[in-house]
Amino acid sequence: DAGITQSPRYKITETGRQVTLMCHQTWSHSYMFWYRQDLGHGLRLIYYSAAADITDKGEVPDGYVVSRSKTENFPLTLESATRSQTSVYFCASSSLDWTNNNEQFFGPGTRLTVL
Amino acid sequence: GQQLNQSPQSMFIQEGEDVSMNCTSSSIFNTWLWYKQEPGEGPVLLIALYKAGELTSNGRLTAQFGITRKDSFLNISASIPSDVGIYFCAGLIWNQGGKLIFGQGTELSVKP
Protein backbone atom coordinates (compact mmCIF):
# COMPACT_ATOMS: atom_id res chain seq x y z
CA ASP A 1 0.00 0.00 0.00
CA ALA A 2 1.21 3.48 -0.79
CA GLY A 3 1.85 5.96 1.98
CA ILE A 4 3.06 5.55 5.52
CA THR A 5 2.11 2.60 7.69
CA GLN A 6 2.76 1.65 11.30
CA SER A 7 2.65 -1.69 13.04
CA PRO A 8 1.33 -2.87 15.32
CA ARG A 9 -1.62 -0.52 15.71
CA TYR A 10 -2.12 -1.64 19.32
CA LYS A 11 0.34 -3.17 21.76
CA ILE A 12 0.16 -4.13 25.40
CA THR A 13 3.40 -5.02 27.14
CA GLU A 14 4.87 -5.28 30.60
CA THR A 15 7.38 -3.11 32.36
CA GLY A 16 10.94 -4.04 31.49
CA ARG A 17 10.18 -5.72 28.17
CA GLN A 18 11.68 -4.62 24.89
CA VAL A 19 9.20 -3.36 22.32
CA THR A 20 9.77 -2.33 18.71
CA LEU A 21 7.35 -0.18 16.78
CA MET A 22 7.62 -0.32 13.02
CA CYS A 23 7.21 2.45 10.49
CA HIS A 24 7.30 2.05 6.71
CA GLN A 25 6.86 4.66 3.97
CA THR A 26 6.63 4.16 0.23
CA TRP A 27 7.37 7.73 -0.92
CA SER A 28 11.18 7.48 -0.61
CA HIS A 29 11.07 10.51 1.66
CA SER A 30 14.48 11.31 3.09
CA TYR A 31 13.22 12.52 6.47
CA MET A 32 11.38 10.40 9.01
CA PHE A 33 10.19 11.26 12.51
CA TRP A 34 8.83 9.61 15.64
CA TYR A 35 6.44 11.47 17.94
CA ARG A 36 4.54 10.56 21.05
CA GLN A 37 1.20 12.09 21.88
CA ASP A 38 -0.04 12.38 25.44
CA LEU A 39 -2.92 14.31 26.93
CA GLY A 40 -1.72 17.74 27.95
CA HIS A 41 1.51 17.53 25.97
CA GLY A 42 0.44 17.47 22.36
CA LEU A 43 2.92 15.95 19.91
CA ARG A 44 6.48 15.63 21.12
CA LEU A 45 9.38 14.63 18.91
CA ILE A 46 11.32 11.57 20.08
CA TYR A 47 13.85 11.00 17.28
CA TYR A 48 14.22 11.91 13.66
CA SER A 49 16.30 10.88 10.69
CA ALA A 50 17.47 12.95 7.75
CA ALA A 51 18.52 9.94 5.67
CA ALA A 52 19.52 6.31 5.99
CA ASP A 53 22.09 5.85 8.77
CA ILE A 54 21.57 9.43 10.01
CA THR A 55 19.50 9.88 13.18
CA ASP A 56 19.24 12.59 15.80
CA LYS A 57 17.50 13.16 19.11
CA GLY A 58 14.34 15.13 19.46
CA GLU A 59 12.70 16.61 22.52
CA VAL A 60 12.11 13.39 24.51
CA PRO A 61 14.63 10.69 23.41
CA ASP A 62 15.39 9.03 26.77
CA GLY A 63 14.44 5.35 26.86
CA TYR A 64 14.16 5.03 23.08
CA VAL A 65 16.46 3.78 20.36
CA VAL A 66 16.07 4.18 16.59
CA SER A 67 17.80 2.89 13.51
CA ARG A 68 17.52 3.65 9.81
CA SER A 69 19.29 1.05 7.70
CA LYS A 70 16.88 1.56 4.78
CA THR A 71 15.26 4.77 3.62
CA GLU A 72 11.76 3.35 3.83
CA ASN A 73 11.91 1.97 7.38
CA PHE A 74 12.38 3.71 10.70
CA PRO A 75 11.80 1.37 13.68
CA LEU A 76 11.52 2.73 17.22
CA THR A 77 12.63 0.47 20.08
CA LEU A 78 11.83 0.80 23.74
CA GLU A 79 14.71 -1.14 25.26
CA SER A 80 13.10 -1.59 28.68
CA ALA A 81 9.55 -0.31 28.66
CA THR A 82 8.28 1.81 31.55
CA ARG A 83 4.73 2.84 32.45
CA SER A 84 5.57 6.43 31.56
CA GLN A 85 6.02 5.27 27.97
CA THR A 86 2.35 4.40 27.69
CA SER A 87 1.29 6.68 24.86
CA VAL A 88 0.22 6.93 21.26
CA TYR A 89 3.19 6.90 18.90
CA PHE A 90 3.14 8.49 15.47
CA CYS A 91 5.61 8.12 12.68
CA ALA A 92 5.89 10.80 10.00
CA SER A 93 7.89 11.38 6.84
CA SER A 94 8.82 14.35 4.68
CA SER A 95 10.79 15.09 1.56
CA LEU A 96 11.89 18.48 2.95
CA ASP A 97 13.37 20.16 -0.09
CA TRP A 98 13.47 23.47 1.85
CA THR A 99 11.58 25.40 -0.77
CA ASN A 100 7.90 24.58 -1.13
CA ASN A 101 7.74 20.95 -0.19
CA ASN A 102 8.14 20.74 3.57
CA GLU A 103 4.98 18.88 4.47
CA GLN A 104 5.14 16.06 7.00
CA PHE A 105 2.76 13.15 6.54
CA PHE A 106 1.73 11.03 9.49
CA GLY A 107 1.01 7.37 9.94
CA PRO A 108 -2.11 6.09 11.72
CA GLY A 109 -0.36 5.66 15.07
CA THR A 110 0.44 2.85 17.50
CA ARG A 111 -1.31 2.84 20.85
CA LEU A 112 1.11 1.35 23.39
CA THR A 113 0.15 0.37 26.90
CA VAL A 114 2.84 -0.61 29.40
CA LEU A 115 1.50 -2.47 32.42
CA GLY B 1 13.18 26.34 22.89
CA GLN B 2 10.61 27.54 20.42
CA GLN B 3 6.99 27.38 21.44
CA LEU B 4 3.74 27.84 19.60
CA ASN B 5 0.77 29.27 21.43
CA GLN B 6 -2.41 27.99 19.85
CA SER B 7 -5.80 29.39 20.74
CA PRO B 8 -8.47 28.74 21.60
CA GLN B 9 -7.90 25.39 23.28
CA SER B 10 -11.45 24.32 22.53
CA MET B 11 -14.51 25.57 20.72
CA PHE B 12 -18.16 24.55 20.87
CA ILE B 13 -20.09 25.92 17.94
CA GLN B 14 -23.34 25.48 16.08
CA GLU B 15 -23.41 23.92 12.64
CA GLY B 16 -23.14 26.63 10.00
CA GLU B 17 -21.03 28.98 12.08
CA ASP B 18 -17.59 30.15 11.02
CA VAL B 19 -14.54 29.18 13.08
CA SER B 20 -11.23 30.94 13.58
CA MET B 21 -8.14 29.71 15.41
CA ASN B 22 -4.58 30.98 15.48
CA CYS B 23 -1.03 30.27 16.47
CA THR B 24 1.56 32.75 17.63
CA SER B 25 5.21 32.50 18.53
CA SER B 26 8.17 34.62 19.44
CA SER B 27 10.17 32.76 16.77
CA ILE B 28 10.18 33.27 13.02
CA PHE B 29 9.10 30.29 10.94
CA ASN B 30 9.77 29.42 7.30
CA THR B 31 6.76 27.14 6.89
CA TRP B 32 3.41 26.87 8.61
CA LEU B 33 1.34 23.69 8.45
CA TRP B 34 -2.19 23.06 9.64
CA TYR B 35 -3.34 19.54 10.55
CA LYS B 36 -6.59 17.94 11.63
CA GLN B 37 -6.70 14.88 13.85
CA GLU B 38 -9.76 12.71 14.39
CA PRO B 39 -10.08 10.19 17.24
CA GLY B 40 -7.88 7.14 16.75
CA GLU B 41 -6.17 8.54 13.67
CA GLY B 42 -2.96 10.34 12.82
CA PRO B 43 -2.87 14.06 11.97
CA VAL B 44 -3.88 14.80 8.40
CA LEU B 45 -2.35 17.76 6.59
CA LEU B 46 -4.90 20.41 5.63
CA ILE B 47 -2.91 23.39 4.40
CA ALA B 48 0.77 24.27 3.93
CA LEU B 49 2.01 27.88 3.86
CA TYR B 50 5.45 28.92 2.63
CA LYS B 51 5.55 32.70 2.22
CA ALA B 52 4.87 35.56 4.59
CA GLY B 53 1.45 36.99 3.82
CA GLU B 54 0.38 33.92 1.85
CA LEU B 55 -3.33 33.16 1.98
CA THR B 56 -4.32 29.63 0.94
CA SER B 57 -7.68 27.91 0.76
CA ASN B 58 -8.69 24.27 0.78
CA GLY B 59 -12.45 24.06 0.32
CA ARG B 60 -14.07 25.75 3.30
CA LEU B 61 -10.70 26.15 5.01
CA THR B 62 -8.54 29.23 4.66
CA ALA B 63 -5.17 29.77 6.31
CA GLN B 64 -2.73 32.65 6.30
CA PHE B 65 0.99 32.95 6.96
CA GLY B 66 1.44 36.09 9.08
CA ILE B 67 3.44 39.00 7.68
CA THR B 68 5.84 38.89 10.63
CA ARG B 69 6.31 35.10 10.05
CA LYS B 70 5.55 34.60 13.75
CA ASP B 71 1.89 33.71 13.43
CA SER B 72 -0.73 31.96 11.37
CA PHE B 73 -4.49 31.55 11.45
CA LEU B 74 -6.98 29.00 10.18
CA ASN B 75 -10.59 29.79 9.35
CA ILE B 76 -13.34 27.27 8.69
CA SER B 77 -16.45 28.65 7.07
CA ALA B 78 -19.95 27.24 7.42
CA SER B 79 -18.92 24.45 9.79
CA ILE B 80 -20.47 21.00 9.48
CA PRO B 81 -20.51 18.07 11.94
CA SER B 82 -17.63 16.29 10.19
CA ASP B 83 -15.36 19.24 11.02
CA VAL B 84 -15.17 17.86 14.56
CA GLY B 85 -11.64 17.04 15.62
CA ILE B 86 -8.45 18.56 16.95
CA TYR B 87 -6.68 21.10 14.77
CA PHE B 88 -2.96 21.59 15.14
CA CYS B 89 -0.68 24.26 13.80
CA ALA B 90 2.97 23.44 13.22
CA GLY B 91 5.90 25.63 12.31
CA LEU B 92 9.16 24.69 10.67
CA ILE B 93 12.48 26.50 10.83
CA TRP B 94 14.97 25.56 8.13
CA ASN B 95 18.04 25.52 10.35
CA GLN B 96 16.37 23.17 12.85
CA GLY B 97 16.93 20.01 10.83
CA GLY B 98 13.40 19.73 9.55
CA LYS B 99 11.79 19.50 12.97
CA LEU B 100 8.26 20.77 13.36
CA ILE B 101 7.14 22.73 16.40
CA PHE B 102 3.51 21.94 17.22
CA GLY B 103 0.84 24.00 18.88
CA GLN B 104 -1.19 22.37 21.65
CA GLY B 105 -4.24 21.96 19.43
CA THR B 106 -7.75 23.38 19.21
CA GLU B 107 -10.52 20.89 19.90
CA LEU B 108 -13.55 21.70 17.78
CA SER B 109 -17.03 20.46 18.59
CA VAL B 110 -19.92 21.16 16.20
CA LYS B 111 -23.51 20.88 17.34
CA PRO B 112 -25.92 19.88 14.57
mmCIF file of N, CA and C in Angstrom, chain B residues 2 7-8 13 22 24 56 63 81 86 97 99-100 103 106 112:
data_model
loop_
_atom_site.group_PDB
_atom_site.id
_atom_site.type_symbol
_atom_site.label_atom_id
_atom_site.label_comp_id
_atom_site.label_asym_id
_atom_site.label_seq_id
_atom_site.Cartn_x
_atom_site.Cartn_y
_atom_site.Cartn_z
ATOM 1 N N GLN B 2 11.751 26.864 21.023
ATOM 2 C CA GLN B 2 10.611 27.544 20.421
ATOM 3 C C GLN B 2 9.306 26.959 20.927
ATOM 4 N N SER B 7 -4.560 29.053 20.049
ATOM 5 C CA SER B 7 -5.800 29.386 20.738
ATOM 6 C C SER B 7 -6.959 29.456 19.745
ATOM 7 N N PRO B 8 -8.170 29.193 20.243
ATOM 8 C CA PRO B 8 -8.468 28.742 21.598
ATOM 9 C C PRO B 8 -8.129 27.270 21.788
ATOM 10 N N ILE B 13 -19.344 25.041 18.834
ATOM 11 C CA ILE B 13 -20.087 25.923 17.937
ATOM 12 C C ILE B 13 -21.289 25.201 17.356
ATOM 13 N N ASN B 22 -5.870 30.426 15.891
ATOM 14 C CA ASN B 22 -4.582 30.981 15.478
ATOM 15 C C ASN B 22 -3.442 30.458 16.319
ATOM 16 N N THR B 24 0.578 31.672 17.550
ATOM 17 C CA THR B 24 1.560 32.745 17.631
ATOM 18 C C THR B 24 2.829 32.225 18.282
ATOM 19 N N THR B 56 -4.032 30.846 1.704
ATOM 20 C CA THR B 56 -4.318 29.633 0.944
ATOM 21 C C THR B 56 -5.623 29.014 1.400
ATOM 22 N N ALA B 63 -6.233 29.525 5.349
ATOM 23 C CA ALA B 63 -5.169 29.773 6.315
ATOM 24 C C ALA B 63 -4.257 30.865 5.777
ATOM 25 N N PRO B 81 -20.872 19.023 10.879
ATOM 26 C CA PRO B 81 -20.514 18.072 11.941
ATOM 27 C C PRO B 81 -19.205 17.319 11.695
ATOM 28 N N ILE B 86 -9.452 17.670 16.358
ATOM 29 C CA ILE B 86 -8.447 18.555 16.948
ATOM 30 C C ILE B 86 -7.594 19.117 15.820
ATOM 31 N N GLY B 97 16.864 21.395 11.287
ATOM 32 C CA GLY B 97 16.932 20.011 10.826
ATOM 33 C C GLY B 97 15.610 19.413 10.394
ATOM 34 N N LYS B 99 12.712 19.787 11.870
ATOM 35 C CA LYS B 99 11.794 19.499 12.967
ATOM 36 C C LYS B 99 10.633 20.482 12.984
ATOM 37 N N LEU B 100 9.438 19.935 13.217
ATOM 38 C CA LEU B 100 8.262 20.774 13.360
ATOM 39 C C LEU B 100 8.042 21.111 14.831
ATOM 40 N N GLY B 103 1.696 23.375 17.900
ATOM 41 C CA GLY B 103 0.842 23.997 18.885
ATOM 42 C C GLY B 103 0.139 22.909 19.694
ATOM 43 N N THR B 106 -6.432 22.802 18.940
ATOM 44 C CA THR B 106 -7.749 23.380 19.208
ATOM 45 C C THR B 106 -8.775 22.294 18.970
ATOM 46 N N PRO B 112 -25.040 19.853 15.744
ATOM 47 C CA PRO B 112 -25.921 19.881 14.566
ATOM 48 C C PRO B 112 -27.140 20.782 14.784
#
